[in-house]
XYZ file of C-alpha atoms in Angstrom:
605
model
C 39.608 -194.340 -106.588
C 43.457 -194.604 -106.523
C 43.601 -191.102 -104.906
C 40.908 -191.606 -102.579
C 42.186 -194.561 -100.709
C 45.096 -192.832 -99.289
C 42.829 -190.073 -98.276
C 40.665 -192.515 -96.626
C 43.584 -194.165 -94.992
C 44.684 -190.989 -93.717
C 41.399 -190.122 -92.302
C 41.245 -193.571 -90.526
C 44.724 -192.986 -89.042
C 43.772 -189.512 -87.886
C 40.564 -191.038 -86.181
C 42.577 -193.725 -84.687
C 45.174 -191.269 -83.509
C 42.493 -189.065 -81.907
C 41.009 -192.195 -80.243
C 44.287 -192.887 -78.705
C 44.854 -189.457 -77.616
C 41.360 -189.407 -76.002
C 42.009 -192.445 -74.098
C 45.047 -190.598 -72.537
C 42.953 -187.456 -72.030
C 40.412 -189.124 -69.922
C 42.699 -189.828 -67.093
C 44.475 -186.632 -67.453
C 41.030 -184.873 -66.835
C 40.320 -187.241 -63.863
C 43.770 -186.551 -62.498
C 43.141 -182.875 -62.922
C 39.975 -183.045 -61.072
C 41.507 -185.116 -58.277
C 44.326 -182.577 -58.051
C 41.657 -179.596 -57.784
C 39.728 -181.616 -55.065
C 42.882 -182.254 -53.111
C 43.854 -178.571 -53.451
C 40.298 -177.595 -52.197
C 40.677 -179.950 -49.179
C 44.019 -178.390 -48.355
C 42.601 -174.879 -48.224
C 39.778 -175.815 -46.131
C 42.192 -176.975 -43.337
C 42.378 -174.506 -40.356
C 45.705 -173.092 -39.356
C 45.768 -175.232 -36.279
C 45.480 -178.292 -38.322
C 49.130 -177.610 -39.675
C 52.563 -178.773 -38.596
C 54.986 -176.070 -39.990
C 58.607 -176.774 -41.116
C 60.522 -173.562 -41.224
C 63.620 -173.742 -43.368
C 66.387 -171.374 -44.916
C 66.483 -172.507 -48.692
C 70.209 -171.749 -48.786
C 70.909 -174.316 -46.020
C 68.456 -177.012 -46.713
C 69.176 -178.740 -49.992
C 71.118 -177.934 -53.097
C 69.064 -179.084 -56.111
C 70.778 -176.994 -58.849
C 74.554 -176.262 -58.434
C 74.530 -174.124 -61.533
C 72.856 -171.341 -59.552
C 75.389 -171.345 -56.553
C 76.847 -168.066 -57.631
C 73.460 -166.408 -58.455
C 74.643 -165.464 -61.931
C 77.219 -163.322 -60.500
C 81.223 -163.603 -60.869
C 82.707 -166.222 -58.708
C 84.144 -163.761 -56.488
C 82.873 -164.354 -52.914
C 82.389 -160.472 -52.392
C 80.492 -160.251 -55.561
C 78.328 -163.464 -55.678
C 78.260 -164.016 -51.787
C 78.924 -167.520 -52.282
C 81.414 -169.199 -49.845
C 80.339 -172.557 -48.494
C 83.011 -172.316 -45.706
C 81.671 -169.172 -44.169
C 78.706 -169.125 -41.744
C 77.626 -165.691 -43.165
C 77.681 -166.400 -46.929
C 75.694 -168.472 -49.258
C 76.159 -172.310 -49.283
C 74.203 -173.183 -52.419
C 70.680 -174.316 -51.292
C 67.905 -173.622 -53.529
C 64.117 -174.021 -54.242
C 64.890 -177.067 -56.460
C 66.470 -178.659 -53.446
C 63.306 -178.096 -51.248
C 61.202 -179.614 -53.974
C 63.341 -182.652 -54.090
C 63.308 -183.079 -50.301
C 59.580 -182.764 -49.898
C 59.101 -186.279 -49.172
C 61.520 -186.087 -46.298
C 59.679 -183.098 -44.776
C 56.291 -184.750 -45.185
C 57.693 -188.007 -43.586
C 58.471 -186.048 -40.504
C 54.804 -185.095 -40.272
C 54.939 -181.419 -41.477
C 51.929 -180.177 -43.408
C 53.290 -176.723 -44.373
C 56.630 -175.361 -45.498
C 57.670 -171.924 -44.407
C 60.505 -170.525 -46.436
C 62.794 -167.856 -45.344
C 62.476 -164.874 -47.765
C 63.258 -166.003 -51.363
C 63.164 -162.569 -53.065
C 66.039 -161.112 -54.886
C 68.770 -159.632 -52.451
C 71.624 -157.520 -52.514
C 74.130 -160.345 -52.544
C 76.812 -158.697 -50.186
C 76.760 -156.041 -47.667
C 79.197 -154.303 -45.649
C 78.124 -152.186 -42.648
C 79.728 -151.112 -39.327
C 82.723 -153.297 -39.726
C 80.681 -156.455 -40.760
C 80.524 -157.911 -44.225
C 78.300 -160.788 -45.040
C 75.972 -162.165 -47.678
C 72.171 -162.167 -48.023
C 71.627 -166.170 -47.666
C 68.926 -165.473 -45.128
C 66.976 -163.284 -47.606
C 66.332 -160.370 -45.566
C 68.182 -157.707 -47.793
C 65.663 -157.358 -50.549
C 66.276 -155.140 -53.524
C 63.622 -156.790 -55.971
C 60.477 -157.807 -54.136
C 58.782 -159.173 -57.347
C 61.466 -161.876 -58.246
C 63.115 -164.880 -56.884
C 66.596 -164.527 -55.844
C 68.913 -166.192 -58.523
C 70.687 -168.052 -56.023
C 67.612 -169.921 -55.124
C 66.247 -170.341 -58.720
C 63.692 -168.514 -60.761
C 59.845 -168.112 -61.268
C 59.699 -171.718 -62.728
C 61.392 -173.199 -59.691
C 59.132 -171.233 -57.291
C 56.022 -172.373 -59.214
C 57.416 -175.959 -59.336
C 57.898 -175.986 -55.660
C 54.332 -174.731 -54.809
C 52.576 -177.240 -57.204
C 54.688 -180.035 -55.836
C 53.829 -179.275 -52.329
C 50.197 -178.716 -53.084
C 50.137 -182.105 -54.952
C 51.206 -183.718 -51.687
C 48.524 -181.960 -49.657
C 51.242 -179.548 -48.183
C 50.924 -175.725 -47.842
C 53.633 -173.151 -48.582
C 54.044 -170.085 -46.492
C 56.455 -167.331 -47.463
C 58.464 -165.098 -45.196
C 57.922 -161.435 -46.236
C 59.367 -158.048 -45.323
C 57.773 -154.716 -45.399
C 59.848 -152.917 -42.757
C 62.903 -152.300 -44.873
C 64.934 -152.984 -47.974
C 68.494 -153.721 -48.618
C 71.205 -151.045 -47.533
C 71.357 -148.676 -50.534
C 70.476 -145.091 -49.258
C 73.519 -143.262 -47.581
C 73.533 -140.046 -45.688
C 76.064 -137.377 -46.548
C 76.685 -136.419 -42.968
C 77.959 -139.880 -42.076
C 80.198 -140.943 -45.098
C 82.313 -143.589 -42.979
C 79.868 -145.206 -40.889
C 76.401 -145.312 -39.162
C 74.445 -142.287 -38.392
C 73.093 -141.791 -34.907
C 69.235 -141.756 -34.794
C 67.562 -138.215 -34.988
C 64.105 -138.084 -33.267
C 61.038 -136.571 -34.707
C 61.060 -133.985 -31.813
C 64.570 -132.715 -32.523
C 64.260 -133.102 -36.328
C 60.575 -132.558 -37.349
C 59.482 -133.380 -40.855
C 58.787 -129.716 -41.465
C 62.375 -128.430 -40.773
C 65.614 -129.160 -42.466
C 68.399 -130.385 -40.214
C 66.483 -129.727 -36.756
C 64.061 -127.537 -34.981
C 65.865 -124.271 -36.026
C 66.519 -125.293 -39.477
C 64.828 -123.743 -42.709
C 61.175 -124.770 -43.316
C 60.504 -127.562 -45.638
C 57.272 -129.905 -46.337
C 55.247 -126.776 -45.490
C 52.048 -128.563 -46.377
C 52.575 -131.499 -44.213
C 50.130 -131.764 -41.377
C 51.794 -134.663 -39.463
C 49.240 -137.191 -40.776
C 49.206 -137.178 -44.586
C 52.723 -138.461 -45.553
C 51.852 -138.027 -49.171
C 52.357 -134.291 -48.810
C 56.021 -134.792 -47.976
C 58.252 -133.483 -50.849
C 61.827 -133.535 -49.233
C 63.610 -136.253 -47.392
C 66.217 -134.236 -45.748
C 64.705 -133.231 -42.421
C 67.091 -135.312 -40.433
C 69.830 -136.346 -42.694
C 70.786 -135.718 -46.327
C 69.966 -139.085 -47.982
C 71.402 -140.000 -51.527
C 71.557 -143.038 -53.622
C 75.173 -143.826 -54.618
C 76.078 -143.662 -58.245
C 75.259 -146.989 -60.079
C 72.456 -147.990 -57.697
C 69.859 -145.453 -58.787
C 67.812 -148.378 -60.123
C 68.825 -151.142 -57.836
C 65.405 -151.788 -56.311
C 62.259 -152.964 -57.864
C 59.474 -151.877 -58.111
C 60.886 -148.253 -59.170
C 59.156 -146.242 -56.518
C 61.511 -148.066 -54.016
C 64.395 -146.132 -55.333
C 63.222 -142.543 -54.195
C 64.472 -141.789 -50.770
C 61.196 -139.814 -50.071
C 59.620 -143.045 -49.229
C 62.093 -143.919 -46.339
C 62.406 -142.428 -42.722
C 66.025 -141.530 -43.272
C 66.497 -140.844 -39.422
C 69.637 -142.997 -38.782
C 70.307 -146.200 -36.812
C 67.706 -147.661 -34.657
C 68.458 -148.248 -31.074
C 65.533 -150.547 -30.925
C 64.018 -148.438 -28.037
C 61.187 -145.750 -28.246
C 60.327 -144.343 -31.625
C 63.632 -145.399 -33.159
C 62.387 -148.944 -33.101
C 59.707 -148.005 -35.773
C 61.703 -145.099 -37.782
C 65.327 -146.139 -37.499
C 67.402 -148.147 -39.895
C 67.556 -151.754 -38.929
C 71.298 -152.298 -38.798
C 71.880 -150.064 -41.708
C 68.965 -151.539 -43.959
C 66.792 -148.735 -45.496
C 63.781 -148.210 -43.262
C 60.601 -147.632 -45.376
C 58.140 -144.793 -44.672
C 55.314 -147.173 -43.902
C 53.118 -144.190 -42.982
C 53.289 -143.228 -46.676
C 50.186 -144.307 -48.800
C 52.541 -144.938 -51.868
C 54.451 -147.328 -49.553
C 51.221 -148.868 -48.179
C 49.565 -149.484 -51.532
C 53.012 -150.632 -53.034
C 53.494 -153.307 -50.495
C 49.874 -154.563 -51.054
C 50.420 -154.735 -54.663
C 53.824 -156.547 -54.253
C 52.718 -159.318 -51.818
C 49.245 -159.580 -53.275
C 50.848 -160.395 -56.538
C 52.732 -163.228 -55.055
C 49.392 -164.726 -53.928
C 47.973 -164.282 -57.178
C 50.925 -165.648 -59.096
C 51.699 -168.746 -56.948
C 48.730 -169.468 -54.796
C 50.735 -169.042 -51.451
C 48.993 -170.255 -48.402
C 50.284 -167.840 -45.869
C 52.774 -165.151 -44.871
C 55.120 -164.979 -41.873
C 55.896 -161.337 -41.701
C 59.434 -160.211 -40.526
C 60.108 -157.412 -38.062
C 56.354 -156.784 -37.377
C 57.010 -154.675 -34.196
C 59.230 -152.275 -36.147
C 56.332 -150.964 -38.286
C 53.619 -148.562 -37.334
C 50.062 -150.125 -36.529
C 48.308 -148.112 -39.293
C 50.382 -149.954 -42.072
C 49.292 -153.429 -40.699
C 45.655 -152.171 -40.298
C 45.678 -151.537 -43.941
C 47.856 -154.440 -45.240
C 46.683 -157.241 -43.371
C 42.870 -157.095 -44.438
C 44.096 -156.493 -47.994
C 46.156 -159.721 -48.035
C 43.299 -161.608 -46.608
C 41.068 -160.219 -49.153
C 43.315 -161.020 -52.012
C 43.810 -164.616 -50.754
C 39.892 -165.252 -50.495
C 39.663 -163.767 -54.069
C 42.256 -166.419 -55.072
C 40.200 -169.229 -53.413
C 42.396 -169.424 -50.322
C 39.865 -168.970 -47.256
C 42.288 -169.925 -44.476
C 45.339 -167.756 -45.426
C 47.608 -167.936 -42.327
C 49.262 -164.701 -41.486
C 51.477 -164.430 -38.398
C 54.038 -161.618 -37.450
C 57.486 -161.676 -35.772
C 57.334 -160.054 -32.529
C 60.558 -161.009 -30.826
C 59.502 -160.742 -27.056
C 58.897 -163.139 -24.343
C 56.177 -161.363 -22.713
C 52.629 -162.262 -23.915
C 51.372 -158.559 -22.847
C 53.685 -157.549 -25.826
C 52.871 -160.173 -28.387
C 49.143 -159.817 -27.707
C 48.978 -156.142 -28.397
C 49.681 -156.839 -32.064
C 46.518 -159.012 -32.305
C 44.570 -156.122 -30.664
C 45.960 -152.954 -32.084
C 47.954 -153.875 -35.198
C 45.199 -156.452 -36.372
C 47.392 -159.441 -36.706
C 45.339 -162.708 -36.776
C 48.366 -164.255 -35.082
C 52.046 -163.849 -33.980
C 54.992 -166.176 -33.398
C 54.692 -167.440 -29.993
C 57.986 -166.158 -28.465
C 56.615 -166.369 -25.101
C 55.947 -170.195 -25.456
C 59.188 -170.646 -26.839
C 60.857 -169.212 -23.798
C 58.857 -171.086 -21.185
C 58.616 -174.422 -22.963
C 62.453 -174.603 -23.525
C 63.069 -173.536 -19.999
C 60.580 -176.049 -18.578
C 61.887 -178.885 -20.714
C 65.474 -178.067 -19.855
C 64.491 -178.213 -16.131
C 65.578 -174.542 -15.391
C 62.176 -173.683 -13.935
C 59.097 -175.235 -12.483
C 56.272 -176.491 -14.693
C 54.035 -173.584 -13.313
C 55.815 -171.390 -15.946
C 53.684 -172.995 -18.615
C 50.565 -172.707 -16.595
C 51.144 -169.047 -16.097
C 51.870 -168.687 -20.005
C 48.619 -170.372 -20.983
C 46.545 -168.359 -18.405
C 47.565 -165.198 -20.513
C 45.902 -166.458 -23.739
C 42.959 -164.466 -22.554
C 44.749 -161.139 -23.315
C 45.045 -161.986 -27.107
C 42.273 -160.578 -29.393
C 39.649 -163.348 -29.370
C 41.318 -165.139 -26.490
C 41.700 -168.821 -26.884
C 40.525 -168.732 -30.466
C 43.514 -166.652 -31.349
C 46.003 -168.679 -29.013
C 45.056 -171.695 -31.047
C 46.591 -170.392 -34.266
C 49.620 -168.931 -32.873
C 52.739 -170.764 -34.262
C 54.507 -172.232 -31.482
C 58.226 -173.119 -31.743
C 61.394 -173.992 -29.815
C 64.180 -172.086 -31.589
C 64.987 -170.345 -34.899
C 67.741 -168.872 -37.086
C 68.283 -165.841 -35.052
C 68.356 -167.018 -31.519
C 69.550 -170.591 -31.720
C 68.130 -174.202 -31.483
C 66.474 -175.926 -28.739
C 69.411 -178.342 -28.402
C 71.452 -175.518 -27.716
C 69.284 -174.194 -24.963
C 68.997 -177.594 -23.345
C 72.762 -178.071 -23.383
C 73.360 -174.423 -21.995
C 71.070 -175.290 -19.016
C 72.548 -178.752 -18.341
C 76.102 -178.417 -19.242
C 76.982 -181.578 -17.495
C 74.180 -183.872 -18.931
C 75.070 -186.660 -21.187
C 73.822 -187.157 -24.623
C 70.807 -189.397 -23.598
C 69.617 -186.759 -21.053
C 69.851 -183.930 -23.663
C 68.096 -186.075 -26.207
C 65.186 -186.905 -23.764
C 64.876 -183.179 -22.972
C 64.734 -182.139 -26.567
C 61.881 -184.848 -27.170
C 59.983 -183.658 -24.260
C 60.387 -179.877 -25.472
C 58.833 -181.108 -28.878
C 56.123 -182.929 -27.068
C 55.138 -179.989 -25.083
C 54.927 -178.018 -28.329
C 53.012 -180.834 -30.234
C 50.331 -181.590 -27.809
C 49.512 -178.078 -26.408
C 47.532 -175.341 -28.048
C 48.976 -173.600 -31.119
C 50.512 -174.541 -34.359
C 53.683 -176.609 -33.915
C 56.587 -175.061 -35.873
C 59.711 -177.283 -36.566
C 63.035 -175.496 -37.169
C 64.819 -177.454 -40.036
C 67.778 -179.717 -38.814
C 66.443 -179.989 -35.130
C 65.126 -183.365 -36.171
C 68.730 -184.388 -37.173
C 70.055 -183.273 -33.579
C 71.678 -180.169 -34.749
C 72.242 -177.911 -31.687
C 75.079 -175.367 -32.605
C 76.392 -172.502 -30.531
C 73.480 -170.323 -30.431
C 72.771 -166.950 -31.901
C 72.969 -165.410 -35.218
C 74.888 -167.676 -37.826
C 75.592 -170.670 -35.507
C 72.142 -172.220 -35.847
C 71.932 -172.266 -39.685
C 73.736 -175.528 -40.364
C 73.780 -177.130 -43.681
C 71.680 -180.294 -43.915
C 74.135 -181.803 -46.259
C 77.959 -182.627 -45.359
C 79.014 -179.011 -44.607
C 82.283 -177.242 -45.581
C 81.824 -174.722 -42.818
C 84.159 -175.955 -40.015
C 81.863 -175.001 -37.114
C 79.061 -176.936 -38.755
C 81.002 -180.065 -39.917
C 82.741 -180.434 -36.396
C 79.371 -180.621 -34.538
C 78.290 -183.881 -33.147
C 74.545 -183.873 -33.378
C 72.482 -184.814 -30.496
C 71.801 -188.692 -30.734
C 74.778 -189.092 -32.992
C 75.683 -188.130 -36.634
C 73.474 -189.719 -39.134
C 73.639 -189.611 -43.040
C 72.195 -186.378 -44.580
C 68.474 -186.574 -44.634
C 68.249 -189.568 -42.462
C 64.831 -190.768 -41.375
C 66.390 -192.954 -38.781
C 67.896 -190.141 -36.771
C 66.409 -190.441 -33.104
C 64.729 -187.079 -33.083
C 63.150 -187.464 -36.510
C 61.803 -190.760 -35.524
C 60.353 -189.223 -32.152
C 58.861 -186.019 -33.910
C 57.227 -188.292 -36.496
C 55.795 -190.350 -33.843
C 54.320 -187.209 -32.179
C 52.940 -185.792 -35.578
C 51.222 -189.002 -36.361
C 49.386 -188.815 -32.977
C 48.387 -185.240 -33.395
C 47.096 -185.857 -37.002
C 45.039 -188.759 -35.859
C 43.249 -186.899 -33.164
C 41.172 -183.783 -33.829
C 40.984 -182.812 -30.344
C 44.977 -182.338 -30.268
C 44.632 -179.819 -33.127
C 41.343 -178.033 -32.333
C 40.476 -179.101 -28.771
C 39.772 -176.752 -25.906
C 42.866 -176.668 -23.613
C 42.628 -177.205 -19.895
C 45.792 -177.116 -17.695
C 45.432 -180.020 -15.065
C 48.649 -180.012 -13.044
C 51.824 -178.175 -12.501
C 54.255 -177.306 -9.869
C 56.921 -174.608 -9.019
C 59.668 -177.251 -9.441
C 60.486 -179.557 -12.404
C 58.030 -182.464 -12.394
C 54.654 -183.179 -13.696
C 52.711 -181.064 -16.127
C 49.492 -182.076 -17.271
C 46.943 -180.630 -19.702
C 43.726 -181.972 -21.438
C 42.482 -181.221 -25.007
C 38.649 -181.460 -24.865
C 36.809 -181.925 -28.448
C 33.497 -180.530 -29.268
C 32.062 -183.949 -28.834
C 33.309 -184.098 -25.209
C 36.006 -186.472 -25.862
C 39.281 -185.936 -23.950
C 42.881 -186.505 -24.543
C 45.291 -186.096 -21.438
C 48.936 -185.153 -22.067
C 51.201 -185.694 -19.230
C 54.942 -184.589 -19.091
C 57.639 -185.169 -16.476
C 60.497 -182.617 -16.565
C 62.276 -184.130 -13.581
C 64.851 -186.918 -13.542
C 62.786 -189.012 -11.298
C 59.405 -190.901 -11.999
C 56.317 -189.088 -10.799
C 52.989 -190.355 -9.613
C 49.879 -188.489 -9.026
C 46.193 -188.140 -9.298
C 45.164 -185.856 -12.112
C 41.769 -184.089 -12.329
C 39.939 -184.987 -15.820
C 36.415 -184.525 -17.166
C 33.783 -186.384 -15.007
C 32.643 -188.464 -18.118
C 36.228 -189.702 -18.820
C 36.198 -193.107 -17.055
C 37.954 -195.270 -19.368
C 41.316 -194.738 -21.199
C 43.295 -195.858 -24.054
C 47.073 -195.360 -24.282
C 48.102 -193.390 -27.471
C 51.617 -193.088 -26.168
C 53.201 -194.692 -23.083
C 51.412 -196.600 -20.143
C 48.079 -195.170 -19.314
C 45.662 -196.313 -16.586
C 42.801 -198.309 -18.249
C 40.177 -196.819 -15.799
C 39.947 -193.471 -13.935
C 40.411 -193.919 -10.054
C 37.075 -192.177 -9.640
C 34.867 -189.730 -11.526
C 36.969 -186.854 -12.494
C 40.325 -188.232 -11.272
C 42.966 -190.646 -12.819
C 46.060 -192.072 -11.499
C 49.065 -191.430 -13.541
C 52.760 -192.525 -13.431
C 55.223 -190.799 -15.818
C 58.915 -191.999 -16.204
C 61.634 -189.478 -15.837
C 61.907 -187.039 -18.727
C 59.130 -188.672 -20.592
C 55.539 -188.142 -21.623
C 52.413 -190.020 -21.979
C 49.247 -189.414 -24.173
C 45.960 -191.003 -22.896
C 42.504 -190.840 -24.745
C 39.284 -191.294 -23.056
C 37.070 -194.005 -24.612
C 33.298 -194.581 -24.202
């Protein structure tokens, strides 16, 4: 008996402990189901339901100072870290993005688009320029997170934290090129001029009169190339033979090796992009390799979409294979609305639309909208510029259906910020006018068709000096003189201030958009425009016939007019501004819009 008592006591203790653990397990299970339900709801959202927030991890938030040098020595030319230089790493990382998700969500963004996070060559010198890979486009290891930004755990933590808040995560990916590793023996001191396919065919070494090579190549099956020295003699410098991952990327046979792109003609597809090694994207090894790489990121992290860099510099056949494979991979992961959009840097919709018709892109970044919306809001052109732009929606594959999922934006890390464009167009304007015009530009983006895409820092009033490097401000107090000395539009606020005038204005717009399905999914009808700054009006008509009328005044004087509306829209509710309570007559409503302002009016039964 004496020996049995302790055993029984131990048994009772174990049972009690199990009961306690069980009591904790129940809410954990419930929480897991709740998280799964939330993730399922998130993935059912259509692309046009999102508001995207685009950021460069290096410039957004530094959550872990131990990775500032990326594990390299502290020499700026080894690690690339120099927070006083616009073109070097400043210390931002994925942990910082995770810590600031509440800030992003408070602005009304529902999806975070990250500039490339893959491992890069930290520092490159080319053509007299030396800089660091803070932007993420000089990739060596396509399978790993760059150590300046964190690691696999940091990436996973960010995605899980975003999903827990009902936010999506989009990755910026690159398939056109890698970091600059391959060199040409003919040009030891600089860039090689582009050599065309006609002058330097794949079947001759060093030009049409050269010795035959790649004799089995028929012009179509690039798997039959055995030599890469048709135009130049490419080689990998000593010590960099295994610089790239996966390993197949280290073989020059998988690259075009034709010298520098001039960004015209065939060189736009086959030339090296500012020295970056241009992949032979016609090669089946490259096609399948990239499918495996980026499909792996979907499988591993449950990413919700891809922005694809340099889309216009890759042959259509590659995209025709790659994009369906990514959509299928996402669907297999349980992501039915995987958003893919390509970068086609051109203001002409005839150019951008081609990539939806020929290359098979579901969507492209709306550079034409960026051009017209910023010019209209800045008062450079009449409001008819937007009407003409929207008329061109029909040329996209599937017309308005595709136009509805084009990410619209006002500026970015390459061209400059909307604040810069407004200031440039209005050099004598005071801060109040510049602020009003920037708000107006955001309203044009937020309430018209497409997926509004905010560029980080615009909400803090950053404007910069435009162009490469000058629009990549640090969100925290910067050590870079050109950033630190800037006075933001609306005045300088503490870092990550939610009281900044533009943060407040954009948050108001996103709340209105989120509350009204017609503003996200409704059919767009342009109602009024002119050949000078002034009134621009459009309706978003829901499937149930409900109508929301958005009115914009791009002039410095008030405007009054009658605007056509749906015949059944007789009574109105103001969602923002002063709207007439009733239509003047069936299909006509009187509007009055203050200078450089906007109204949003909703028809009610």
